[in-house]
XYZ file of C-alpha atoms in Angstrom:
158
model
C 48.553 -30.841 -23.895
C 48.684 -32.182 -27.460
C 48.569 -28.646 -28.884
C 51.483 -27.559 -26.686
C 53.551 -30.538 -27.835
C 52.887 -29.708 -31.480
C 53.763 -26.057 -30.812
C 56.994 -27.029 -29.037
C 57.964 -29.352 -31.880
C 57.214 -26.619 -34.406
C 59.298 -24.072 -32.471
C 62.215 -26.502 -32.115
C 62.178 -27.059 -35.873
C 62.315 -23.315 -36.469
C 65.167 -22.688 -34.055
C 67.126 -25.757 -35.157
C 67.033 -24.721 -38.808
C 67.305 -20.914 -39.176
C 66.212 -21.105 -42.821
C 62.791 -22.285 -41.641
C 62.500 -19.275 -39.333
C 63.557 -16.929 -42.132
C 61.016 -18.520 -44.470
C 58.267 -18.054 -41.884
C 59.236 -14.405 -41.334
C 59.420 -13.764 -45.106
C 55.995 -15.327 -45.579
C 54.502 -13.212 -42.803
C 56.097 -10.058 -44.256
C 54.743 -10.883 -47.723
C 51.252 -11.346 -46.309
C 51.513 -8.055 -44.420
C 52.719 -6.271 -47.575
C 49.828 -7.706 -49.584
C 47.331 -6.530 -46.981
C 48.882 -3.051 -46.947
C 48.730 -2.821 -50.750
C 45.083 -3.866 -50.770
C 44.264 -1.377 -48.017
C 46.029 1.578 -49.629
C 44.559 0.879 -53.066
C 41.121 1.315 -51.578
C 42.218 4.605 -49.969
C 43.694 6.170 -53.132
C 41.575 8.794 -54.872
C 39.908 7.753 -58.128
C 41.695 8.478 -61.399
C 40.696 8.177 -65.044
C 42.637 6.882 -68.034
C 41.934 8.139 -71.552
C 43.595 6.758 -74.687
C 44.460 9.516 -77.188
C 45.468 9.654 -80.860
C 46.988 12.941 -81.998
C 47.378 13.634 -85.715
C 50.711 15.215 -86.673
C 52.099 16.178 -90.072
C 54.039 12.909 -90.389
C 51.441 10.485 -89.007
C 49.796 9.789 -85.658
C 51.099 9.697 -82.115
C 49.314 7.603 -79.525
C 49.235 8.379 -75.853
C 47.438 8.001 -72.558
C 46.070 10.814 -70.417
C 45.785 10.129 -66.692
C 43.524 12.480 -64.751
C 42.389 12.715 -61.145
C 38.613 12.637 -60.926
C 37.987 16.023 -59.375
C 35.499 18.753 -60.138
C 38.111 21.416 -60.853
C 40.882 21.698 -63.402
C 44.327 20.456 -62.378
C 47.940 21.186 -63.353
C 49.357 18.972 -66.081
C 52.607 17.368 -67.130
C 53.812 15.809 -70.392
C 56.035 12.764 -69.878
C 58.307 11.646 -72.739
C 60.109 8.299 -72.764
C 63.709 7.620 -73.743
C 65.314 5.724 -76.608
C 64.461 2.037 -77.053
C 61.407 2.521 -74.858
C 57.758 3.535 -75.077
C 55.114 5.315 -73.031
C 54.681 2.132 -71.001
C 57.935 2.963 -69.184
C 56.378 6.221 -67.908
C 52.886 4.869 -67.059
C 53.649 4.255 -63.383
C 54.895 7.811 -62.921
C 51.838 9.162 -64.761
C 49.456 7.207 -62.510
C 51.323 8.359 -59.409
C 51.026 11.989 -60.533
C 47.297 11.520 -61.172
C 46.851 10.148 -57.643
C 48.585 13.314 -56.413
C 46.155 15.598 -58.271
C 48.195 16.252 -61.437
C 47.061 15.360 -64.944
C 49.757 13.430 -66.810
C 50.014 12.736 -70.537
C 52.391 10.024 -71.756
C 52.806 9.261 -75.436
C 54.903 7.235 -77.846
C 57.312 9.228 -79.951
C 56.880 8.386 -83.627
C 58.742 5.219 -84.481
C 58.290 3.861 -80.936
C 55.494 1.928 -79.266
C 52.127 2.305 -80.997
C 52.782 5.593 -82.802
C 53.262 5.579 -86.567
C 56.750 4.969 -87.939
C 58.841 7.682 -89.549
C 60.993 7.544 -92.675
C 63.256 10.552 -92.417
C 66.865 11.535 -91.992
C 66.024 14.074 -89.248
C 64.023 12.235 -86.554
C 64.743 14.859 -83.865
C 62.710 17.397 -85.835
C 59.808 14.935 -85.822
C 60.242 14.265 -82.094
C 60.166 18.009 -81.392
C 56.899 18.272 -83.349
C 55.502 15.325 -81.343
C 56.304 17.080 -78.065
C 54.855 20.399 -79.252
C 51.586 18.728 -80.338
C 51.401 16.914 -76.991
C 51.833 20.186 -75.125
C 49.129 21.796 -77.292
C 46.790 18.879 -76.601
C 47.312 19.116 -72.861
C 46.986 22.901 -72.908
C 43.644 22.703 -74.723
C 42.191 19.921 -72.535
C 39.308 21.231 -70.370
C 40.440 19.347 -67.253
C 43.945 20.864 -67.331
C 44.958 24.336 -66.172
C 46.531 25.671 -69.375
C 48.926 27.986 -67.513
C 50.296 25.195 -65.266
C 51.890 22.604 -67.538
C 55.288 20.999 -67.022
C 57.441 18.811 -69.229
C 59.476 15.798 -68.077
C 61.662 13.868 -70.487
C 63.929 10.896 -69.992
C 67.078 10.425 -72.114
C 65.991 10.942 -75.753
C 62.723 12.446 -74.507
C 64.585 15.214 -72.714
């Protein structure tokens, strides 16, 4: 009987103040979302992350290669960030592509992120060289199918 009284009092408090009911529902939804995230992370295929430094004529560009852990070679994609950004802005997309069976290389254009700075009046020429070297790197990587490489750029990176 005591339990039913406590339950009735609890339910009256929820229905009397709708914010309490909404808070309870939001808490239950958050718990459900957390459980779903934990479940699906254990279901995702394994991927590997490799930090890369590519020498270019004007310095060094730093990047990250995301690869699915499979026995065969996979298609690849080069992802280039936009202005006032870095490769970190494209990391989530790169990881998602790796989970889908596509190798993804993200890198910092020179003067951004961890890549070396540039002192020149024509930065777009340098950026073009950065992209070309990244494509060459991905094309020569043993885990990537050299004839199946795509390029995705955002803003300045396009």
